[in-house]
PDB file of C-alpha atoms in Angstrom:
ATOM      1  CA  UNK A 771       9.582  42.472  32.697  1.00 44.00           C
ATOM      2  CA  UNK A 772      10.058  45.435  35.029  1.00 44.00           C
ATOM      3  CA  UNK A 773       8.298  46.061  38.519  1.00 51.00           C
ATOM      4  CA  UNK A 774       4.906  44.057  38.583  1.00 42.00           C
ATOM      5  CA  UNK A 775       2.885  42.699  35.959  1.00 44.00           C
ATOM      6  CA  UNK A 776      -0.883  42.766  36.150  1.00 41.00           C
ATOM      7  CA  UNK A 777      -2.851  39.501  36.087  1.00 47.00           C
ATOM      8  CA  UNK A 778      -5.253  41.307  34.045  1.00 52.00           C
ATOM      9  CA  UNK A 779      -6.907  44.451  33.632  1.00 51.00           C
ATOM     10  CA  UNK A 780      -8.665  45.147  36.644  1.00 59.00           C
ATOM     11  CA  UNK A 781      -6.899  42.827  38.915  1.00 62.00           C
ATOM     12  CA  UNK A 782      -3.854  43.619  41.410  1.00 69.00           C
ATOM     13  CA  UNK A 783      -0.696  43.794  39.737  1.00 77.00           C
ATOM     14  CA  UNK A 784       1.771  40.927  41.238  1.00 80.00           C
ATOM     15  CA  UNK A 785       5.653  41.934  41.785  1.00 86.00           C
ATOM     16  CA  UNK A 786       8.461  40.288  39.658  1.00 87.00           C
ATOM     17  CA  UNK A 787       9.930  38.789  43.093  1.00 90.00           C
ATOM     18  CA  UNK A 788       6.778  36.792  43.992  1.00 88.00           C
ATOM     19  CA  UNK A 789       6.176  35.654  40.436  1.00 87.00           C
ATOM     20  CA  UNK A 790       9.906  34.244  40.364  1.00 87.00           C
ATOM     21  CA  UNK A 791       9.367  32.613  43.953  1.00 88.00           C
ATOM     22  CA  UNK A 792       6.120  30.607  42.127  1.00 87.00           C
ATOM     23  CA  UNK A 793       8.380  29.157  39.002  1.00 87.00           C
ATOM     24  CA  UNK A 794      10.848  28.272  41.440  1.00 83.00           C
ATOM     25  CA  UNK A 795       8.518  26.735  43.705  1.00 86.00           C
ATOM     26  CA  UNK A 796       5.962  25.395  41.114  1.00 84.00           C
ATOM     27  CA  UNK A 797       5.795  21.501  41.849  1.00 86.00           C
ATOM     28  CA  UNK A 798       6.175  21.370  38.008  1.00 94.00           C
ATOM     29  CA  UNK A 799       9.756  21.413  36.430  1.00 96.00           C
ATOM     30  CA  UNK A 800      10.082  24.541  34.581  1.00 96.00           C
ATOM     31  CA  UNK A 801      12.992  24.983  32.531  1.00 96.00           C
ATOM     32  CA  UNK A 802      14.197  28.120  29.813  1.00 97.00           C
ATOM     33  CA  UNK A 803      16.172  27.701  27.010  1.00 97.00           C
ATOM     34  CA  UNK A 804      17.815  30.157  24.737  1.00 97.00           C
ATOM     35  CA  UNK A 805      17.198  30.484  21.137  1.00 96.00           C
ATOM     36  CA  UNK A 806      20.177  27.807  20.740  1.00 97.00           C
ATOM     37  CA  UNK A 807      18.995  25.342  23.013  1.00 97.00           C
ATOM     38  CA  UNK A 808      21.061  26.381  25.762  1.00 98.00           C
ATOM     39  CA  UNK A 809      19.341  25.734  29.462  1.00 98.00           C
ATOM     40  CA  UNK A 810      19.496  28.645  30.828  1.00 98.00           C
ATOM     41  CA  UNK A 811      17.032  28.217  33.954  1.00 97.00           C
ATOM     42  CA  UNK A 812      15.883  25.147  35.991  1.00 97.00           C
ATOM     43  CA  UNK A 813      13.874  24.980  38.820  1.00 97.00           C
ATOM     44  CA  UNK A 814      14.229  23.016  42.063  1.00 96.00           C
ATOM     45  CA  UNK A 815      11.093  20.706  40.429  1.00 96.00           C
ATOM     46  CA  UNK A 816      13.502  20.181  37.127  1.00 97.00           C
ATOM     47  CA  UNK A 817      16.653  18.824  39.517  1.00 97.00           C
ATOM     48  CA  UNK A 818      14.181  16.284  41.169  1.00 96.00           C
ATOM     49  CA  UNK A 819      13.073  15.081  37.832  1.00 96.00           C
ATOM     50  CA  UNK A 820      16.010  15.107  35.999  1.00 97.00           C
ATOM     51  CA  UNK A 821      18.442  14.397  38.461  1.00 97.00           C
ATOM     52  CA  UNK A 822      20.702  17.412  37.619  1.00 97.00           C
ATOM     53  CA  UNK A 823      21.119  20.194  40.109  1.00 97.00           C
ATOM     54  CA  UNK A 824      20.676  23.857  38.149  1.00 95.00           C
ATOM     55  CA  UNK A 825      24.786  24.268  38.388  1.00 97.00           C
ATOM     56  CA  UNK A 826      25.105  21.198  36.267  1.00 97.00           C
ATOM     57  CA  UNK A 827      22.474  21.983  33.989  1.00 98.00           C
ATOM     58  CA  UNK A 828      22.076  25.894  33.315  1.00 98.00           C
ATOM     59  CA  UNK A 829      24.794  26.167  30.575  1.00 98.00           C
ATOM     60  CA  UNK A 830      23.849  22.706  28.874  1.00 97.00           C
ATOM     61  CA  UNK A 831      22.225  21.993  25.731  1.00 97.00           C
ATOM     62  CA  UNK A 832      19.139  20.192  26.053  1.00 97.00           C
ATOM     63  CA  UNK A 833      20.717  17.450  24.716  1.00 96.00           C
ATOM     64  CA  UNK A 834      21.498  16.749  28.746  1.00 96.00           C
ATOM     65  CA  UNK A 835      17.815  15.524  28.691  1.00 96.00           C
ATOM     66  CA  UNK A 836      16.629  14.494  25.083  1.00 95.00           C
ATOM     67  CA  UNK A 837      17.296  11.010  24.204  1.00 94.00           C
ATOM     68  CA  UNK A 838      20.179  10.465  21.423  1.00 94.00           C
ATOM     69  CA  UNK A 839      17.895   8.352  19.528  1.00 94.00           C
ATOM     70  CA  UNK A 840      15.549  11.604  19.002  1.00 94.00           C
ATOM     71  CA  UNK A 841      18.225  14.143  19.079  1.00 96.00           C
ATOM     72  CA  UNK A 842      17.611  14.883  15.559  1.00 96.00           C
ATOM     73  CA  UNK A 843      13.682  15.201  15.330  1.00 95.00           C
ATOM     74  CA  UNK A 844      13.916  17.368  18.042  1.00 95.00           C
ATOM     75  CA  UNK A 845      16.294  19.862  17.052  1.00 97.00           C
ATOM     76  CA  UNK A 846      14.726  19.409  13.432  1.00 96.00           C
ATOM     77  CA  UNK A 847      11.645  20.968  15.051  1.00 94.00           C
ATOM     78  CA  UNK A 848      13.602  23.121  17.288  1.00 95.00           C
ATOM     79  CA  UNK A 849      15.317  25.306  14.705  1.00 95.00           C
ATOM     80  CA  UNK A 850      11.926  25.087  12.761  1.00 94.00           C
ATOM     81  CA  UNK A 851      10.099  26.719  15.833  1.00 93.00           C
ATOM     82  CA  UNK A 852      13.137  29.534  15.713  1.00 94.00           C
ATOM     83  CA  UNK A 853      12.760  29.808  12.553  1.00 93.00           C
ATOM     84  CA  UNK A 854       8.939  30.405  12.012  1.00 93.00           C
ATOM     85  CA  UNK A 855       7.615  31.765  15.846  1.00 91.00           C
ATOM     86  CA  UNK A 856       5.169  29.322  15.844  1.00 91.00           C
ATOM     87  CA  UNK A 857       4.416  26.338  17.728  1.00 89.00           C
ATOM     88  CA  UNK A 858       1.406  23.673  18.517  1.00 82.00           C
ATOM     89  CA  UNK A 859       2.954  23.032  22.046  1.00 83.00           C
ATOM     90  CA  UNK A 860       1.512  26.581  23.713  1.00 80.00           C
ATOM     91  CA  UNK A 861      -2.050  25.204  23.916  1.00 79.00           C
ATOM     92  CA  UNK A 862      -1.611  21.660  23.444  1.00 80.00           C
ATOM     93  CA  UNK A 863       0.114  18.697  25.688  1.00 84.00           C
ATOM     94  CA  UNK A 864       3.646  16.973  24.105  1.00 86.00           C
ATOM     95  CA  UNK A 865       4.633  13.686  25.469  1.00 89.00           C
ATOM     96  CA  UNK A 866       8.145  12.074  24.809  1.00 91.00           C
ATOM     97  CA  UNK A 867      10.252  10.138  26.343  1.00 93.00           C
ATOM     98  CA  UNK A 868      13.111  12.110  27.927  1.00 95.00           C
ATOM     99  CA  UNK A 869      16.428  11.184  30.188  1.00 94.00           C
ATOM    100  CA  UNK A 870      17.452  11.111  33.968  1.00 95.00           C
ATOM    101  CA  UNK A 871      20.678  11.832  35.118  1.00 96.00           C
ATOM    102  CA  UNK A 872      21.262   8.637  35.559  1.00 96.00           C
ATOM    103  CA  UNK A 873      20.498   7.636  31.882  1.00 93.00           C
ATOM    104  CA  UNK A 874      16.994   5.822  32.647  1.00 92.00           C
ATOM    105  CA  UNK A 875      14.721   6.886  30.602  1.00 90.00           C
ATOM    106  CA  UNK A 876      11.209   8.841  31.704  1.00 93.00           C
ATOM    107  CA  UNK A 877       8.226  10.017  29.868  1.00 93.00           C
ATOM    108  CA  UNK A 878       7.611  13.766  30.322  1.00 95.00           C
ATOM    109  CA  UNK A 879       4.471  15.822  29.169  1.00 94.00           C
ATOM    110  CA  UNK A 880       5.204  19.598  28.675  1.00 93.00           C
ATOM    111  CA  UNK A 881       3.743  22.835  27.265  1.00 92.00           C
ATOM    112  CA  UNK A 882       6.465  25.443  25.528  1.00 93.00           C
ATOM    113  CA  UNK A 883       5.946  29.353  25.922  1.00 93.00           C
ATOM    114  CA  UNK A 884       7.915  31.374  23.137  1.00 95.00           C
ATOM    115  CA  UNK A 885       9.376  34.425  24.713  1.00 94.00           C
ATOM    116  CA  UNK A 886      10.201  37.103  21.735  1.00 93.00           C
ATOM    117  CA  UNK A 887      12.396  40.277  21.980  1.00 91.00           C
ATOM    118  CA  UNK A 888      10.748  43.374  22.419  1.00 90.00           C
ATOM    119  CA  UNK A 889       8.872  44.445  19.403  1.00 89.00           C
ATOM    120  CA  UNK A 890       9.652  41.853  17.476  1.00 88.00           C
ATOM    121  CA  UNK A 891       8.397  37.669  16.839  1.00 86.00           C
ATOM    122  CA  UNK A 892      11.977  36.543  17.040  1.00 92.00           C
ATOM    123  CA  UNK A 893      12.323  34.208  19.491  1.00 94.00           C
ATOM    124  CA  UNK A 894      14.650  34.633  21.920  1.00 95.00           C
ATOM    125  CA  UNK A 895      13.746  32.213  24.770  1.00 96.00           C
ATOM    126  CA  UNK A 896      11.265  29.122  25.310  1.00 96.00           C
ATOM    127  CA  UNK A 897       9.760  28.246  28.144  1.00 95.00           C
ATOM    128  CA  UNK A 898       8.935  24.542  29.161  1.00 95.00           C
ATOM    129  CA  UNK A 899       6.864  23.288  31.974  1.00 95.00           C
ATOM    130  CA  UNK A 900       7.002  19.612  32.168  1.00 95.00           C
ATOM    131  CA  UNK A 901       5.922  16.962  34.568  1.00 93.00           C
ATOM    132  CA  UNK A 902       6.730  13.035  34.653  1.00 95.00           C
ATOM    133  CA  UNK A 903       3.902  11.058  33.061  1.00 90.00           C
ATOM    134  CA  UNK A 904       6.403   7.579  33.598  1.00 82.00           C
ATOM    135  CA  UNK A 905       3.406   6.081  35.593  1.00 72.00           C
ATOM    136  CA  UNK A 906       0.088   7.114  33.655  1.00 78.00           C
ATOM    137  CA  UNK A 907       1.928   6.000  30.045  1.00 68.00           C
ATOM    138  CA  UNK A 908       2.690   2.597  31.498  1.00 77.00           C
ATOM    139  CA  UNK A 909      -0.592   2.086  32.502  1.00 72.00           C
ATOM    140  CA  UNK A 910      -2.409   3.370  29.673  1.00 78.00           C
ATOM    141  CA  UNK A 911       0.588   1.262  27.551  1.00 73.00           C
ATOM    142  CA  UNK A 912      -1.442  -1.958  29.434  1.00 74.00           C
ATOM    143  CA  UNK A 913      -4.637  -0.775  29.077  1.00 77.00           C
ATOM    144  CA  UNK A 914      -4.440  -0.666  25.281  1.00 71.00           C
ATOM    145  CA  UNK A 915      -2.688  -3.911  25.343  1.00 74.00           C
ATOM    146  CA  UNK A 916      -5.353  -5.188  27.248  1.00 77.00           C
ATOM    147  CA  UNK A 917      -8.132  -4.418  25.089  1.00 78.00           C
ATOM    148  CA  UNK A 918      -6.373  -5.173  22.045  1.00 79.00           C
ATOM    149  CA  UNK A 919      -6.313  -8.741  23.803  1.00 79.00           C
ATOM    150  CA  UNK A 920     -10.306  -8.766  25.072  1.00 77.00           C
ATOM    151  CA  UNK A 921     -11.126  -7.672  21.161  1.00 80.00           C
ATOM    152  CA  UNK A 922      -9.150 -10.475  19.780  1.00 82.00           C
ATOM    153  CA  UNK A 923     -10.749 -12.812  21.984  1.00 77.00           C
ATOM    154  CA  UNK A 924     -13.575 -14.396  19.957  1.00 78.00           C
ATOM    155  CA  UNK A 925     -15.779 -15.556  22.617  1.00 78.00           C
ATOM    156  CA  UNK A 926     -15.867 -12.188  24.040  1.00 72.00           C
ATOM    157  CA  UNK A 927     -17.159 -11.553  20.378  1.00 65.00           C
ATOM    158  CA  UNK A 928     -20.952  -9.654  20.355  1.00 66.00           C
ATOM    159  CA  UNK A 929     -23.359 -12.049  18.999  1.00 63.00           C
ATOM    160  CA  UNK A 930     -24.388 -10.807  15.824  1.00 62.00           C
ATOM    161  CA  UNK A 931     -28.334 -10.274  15.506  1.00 56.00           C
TER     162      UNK A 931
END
């Protein structure tokens, strides 16, 4: 990306500068890694999440925030991503449970952006934008216990006809 990109065809074109002053300052984390996993961008929104300032984690695998216990799956679907181009995560919302600095764990919900060298589909670069979702899974975790409970209740039972 050179100069300014247009926001489409007939609208003003917005310089590179103020389009990197938005990811920076998007109240969203956003984070890049390269095609090995290797953070190599992390906004101010990512170090309040996380806990890790972007010194401590550009240069990192993502390993600093993926939970050993899903290490695997994840790079299992990592590599397959590199491999193929193609993943459901552009359109559609991922929740997982991720890692703080301070080893607590958090559930995130983020989309993925593939960026591709130049005239090619290799992938060179993805692009996550994430956000905590800690609160809103707990409470839908005790929602659905909830109503599991009210349905097992048989004298909240319907009466039959």
């Amino acid at each position: 990306m050179n100069g300014s990109v247009s926001l489409d065809a007939s609208g003003p074109a917005m310089d590179d500068e103020v389009l990197a002053e938005v990811v920076c300052r998007l109240a969203d984390a956003v984070l890049i890694a390269d095609s090995d996993g290797q953070i190599e961008f992390w906004n101010a929104a990512a170090e309040r999440l996380f806990g890790w300032s972007d010194a401590e984690a550009v240069g990192q695998r993502l390993d600093l925030i993926v939970l050993e216990r899903l290490r695997d799956r994840h790079w299992e679907g990592w590599h397959r991503v590199m491999a193929t181009g193609e993943t459901k995560y552009g359109d559609s919302l991922l929740e997982v449970p991720a890692l703080r600095r301070d080893r607590t764990p958090l559930s995130i919900a983020f989309t993925v952006s593939l960026l591709t060298e130049p005239g090619t589909d290799k992938v060179t670069r993805v692009v996550a934008v994430l956000r905590d979702e800690t609160v809103r899974w707990q409470e839908r975790r005790e929602m659905n216990a909830e109503l599991a409970r009210l349905r097992a209740d048989p004298r909240l039972a319907e009466p039959s006809s």
